[in-house]
Coordinates of C-alpha atoms in Angstrom, one line a residue:
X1 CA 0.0 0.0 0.0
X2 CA 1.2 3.4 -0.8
X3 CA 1.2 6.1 1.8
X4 CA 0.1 9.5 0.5
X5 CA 3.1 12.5 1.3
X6 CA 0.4 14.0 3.0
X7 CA 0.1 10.8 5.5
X8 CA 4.0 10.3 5.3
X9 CA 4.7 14.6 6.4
X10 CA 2.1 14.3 9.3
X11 CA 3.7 10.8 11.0
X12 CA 7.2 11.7 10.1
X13 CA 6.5 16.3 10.8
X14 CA 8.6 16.9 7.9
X15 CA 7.0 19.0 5.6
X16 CA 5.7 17.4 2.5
X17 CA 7.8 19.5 -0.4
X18 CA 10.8 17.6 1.1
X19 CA 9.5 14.2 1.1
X20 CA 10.7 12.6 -2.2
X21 CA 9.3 10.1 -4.1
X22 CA 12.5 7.8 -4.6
X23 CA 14.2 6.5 -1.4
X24 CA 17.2 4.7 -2.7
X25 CA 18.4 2.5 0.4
X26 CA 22.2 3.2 1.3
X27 CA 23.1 -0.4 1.3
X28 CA 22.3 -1.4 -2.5
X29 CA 25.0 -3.6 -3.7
X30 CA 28.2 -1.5 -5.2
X31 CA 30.2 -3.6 -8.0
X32 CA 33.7 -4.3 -6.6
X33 CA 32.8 -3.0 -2.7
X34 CA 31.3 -5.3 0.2
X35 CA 29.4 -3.6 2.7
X36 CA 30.8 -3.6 6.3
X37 CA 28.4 -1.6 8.5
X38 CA 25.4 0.4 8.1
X39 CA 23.8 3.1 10.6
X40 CA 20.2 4.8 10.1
X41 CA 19.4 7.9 11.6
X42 CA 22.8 9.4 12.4
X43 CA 22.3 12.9 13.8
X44 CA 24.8 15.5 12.5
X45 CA 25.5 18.8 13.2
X46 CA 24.5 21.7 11.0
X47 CA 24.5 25.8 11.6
X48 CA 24.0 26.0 7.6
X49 CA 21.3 26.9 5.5
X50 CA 19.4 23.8 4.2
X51 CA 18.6 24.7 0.3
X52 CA 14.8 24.3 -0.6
X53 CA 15.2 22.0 -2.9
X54 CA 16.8 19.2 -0.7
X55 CA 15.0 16.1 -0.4
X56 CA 14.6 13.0 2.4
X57 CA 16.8 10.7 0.5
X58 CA 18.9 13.2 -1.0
X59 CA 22.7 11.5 -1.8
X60 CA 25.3 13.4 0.6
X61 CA 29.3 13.1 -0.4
X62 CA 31.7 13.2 2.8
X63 CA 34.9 15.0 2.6
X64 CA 37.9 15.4 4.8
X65 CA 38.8 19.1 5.7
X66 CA 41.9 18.9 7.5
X67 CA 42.1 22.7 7.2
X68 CA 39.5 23.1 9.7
X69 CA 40.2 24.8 13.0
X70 CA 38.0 23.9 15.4
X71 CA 38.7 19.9 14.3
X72 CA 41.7 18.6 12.0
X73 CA 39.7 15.6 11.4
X74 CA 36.6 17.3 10.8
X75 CA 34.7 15.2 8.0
X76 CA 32.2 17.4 5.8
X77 CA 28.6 16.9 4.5
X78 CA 27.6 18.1 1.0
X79 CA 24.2 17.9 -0.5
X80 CA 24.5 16.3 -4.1
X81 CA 23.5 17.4 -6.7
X82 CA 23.4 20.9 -5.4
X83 CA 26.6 20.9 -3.7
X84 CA 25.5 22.8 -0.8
X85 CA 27.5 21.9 2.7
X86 CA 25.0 20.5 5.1
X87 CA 27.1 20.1 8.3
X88 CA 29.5 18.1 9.6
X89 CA 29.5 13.9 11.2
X90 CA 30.3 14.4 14.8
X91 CA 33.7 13.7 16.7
X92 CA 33.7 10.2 17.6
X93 CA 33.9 6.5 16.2
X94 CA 31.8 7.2 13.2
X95 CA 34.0 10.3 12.1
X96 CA 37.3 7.9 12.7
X97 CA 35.8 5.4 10.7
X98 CA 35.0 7.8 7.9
X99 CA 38.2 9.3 7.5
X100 CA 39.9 5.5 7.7
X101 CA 37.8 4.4 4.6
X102 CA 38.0 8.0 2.9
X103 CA 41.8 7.2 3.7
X104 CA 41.9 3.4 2.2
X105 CA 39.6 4.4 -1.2
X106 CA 36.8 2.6 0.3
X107 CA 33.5 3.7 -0.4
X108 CA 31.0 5.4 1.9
X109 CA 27.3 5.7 0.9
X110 CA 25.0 8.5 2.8
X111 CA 21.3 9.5 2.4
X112 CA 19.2 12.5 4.3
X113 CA 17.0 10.7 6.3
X114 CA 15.2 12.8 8.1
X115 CA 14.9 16.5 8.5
X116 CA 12.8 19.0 11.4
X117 CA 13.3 22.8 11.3
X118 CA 10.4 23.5 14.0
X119 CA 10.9 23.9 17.4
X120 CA 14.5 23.2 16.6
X121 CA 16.9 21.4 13.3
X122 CA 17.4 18.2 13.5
X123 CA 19.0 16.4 10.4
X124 CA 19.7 12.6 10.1
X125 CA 21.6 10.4 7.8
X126 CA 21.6 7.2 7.1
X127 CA 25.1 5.4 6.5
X128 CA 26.7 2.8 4.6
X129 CA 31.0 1.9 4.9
X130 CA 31.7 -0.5 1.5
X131 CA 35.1 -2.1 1.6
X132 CA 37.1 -2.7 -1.6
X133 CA 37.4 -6.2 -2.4
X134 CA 40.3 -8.2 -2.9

């Protein structure tokens, strides 16, 4: 059974024009990768502005930004296709592990998963590390 957006914005409370149709799952198969570990729902932190057309299920791209001052191994969140920074993964296990397969050439798959702007933002990503096979 399909659930209307309406349905889908008033369970979830995120607002119907960012709902998207197509939710591509973060742990389809990559040619060449095995996946290791997956995480839903990741909370990440974010002061920037979140373009209008961004959508739940959105690809993001991780990058390393060594440069930055507050954290040398700060690992950055960019909205595709817009190329918009979205935030930043937290200090902590999952921004080790991140930089160790940036590192290696492994692959890393991430999806917006959820998104609140009201009383307070709250973003969410979901998560997939793919290891190169042998």
């Amino acid at each position: 059974m399909k659930i209307s957006k309406l349905i889908k914005s008033l369970i979830t409370g995120i607002p119907q024009d960012r709902l998207s149709d197509e939710k591509k799952s973060v742990t389809e198969p990559i040619d060449g990768y095995t996946l290791k570990y997956h995480y839903k729902d990741v909370e990440i932190t974010s002061w920037e502005y979140i373009p209008q057309d961004v959508k739940i299920g959105n690809q993001i791209v991780l990058i390393q930004e060594p440069t930055n001052e507050a954290d040398d191994k700060a690992v950055m969140l960019l909205f595709v296709p817009q190329r918009k920074k979205l935030g930043y993964l937290y200090r902590g296990k999952l921004q080790d592990m991140a930089n160790d397969y940036i590192n290696r050439g492994d692959k890393i798959v991430a999806r917006l998963s959820y998104i609140r702007f009201k009383p307070y933002k709250i973003i969410k990503i979901d998560m997939a590390f793919f290891k190169k096979n042998k």
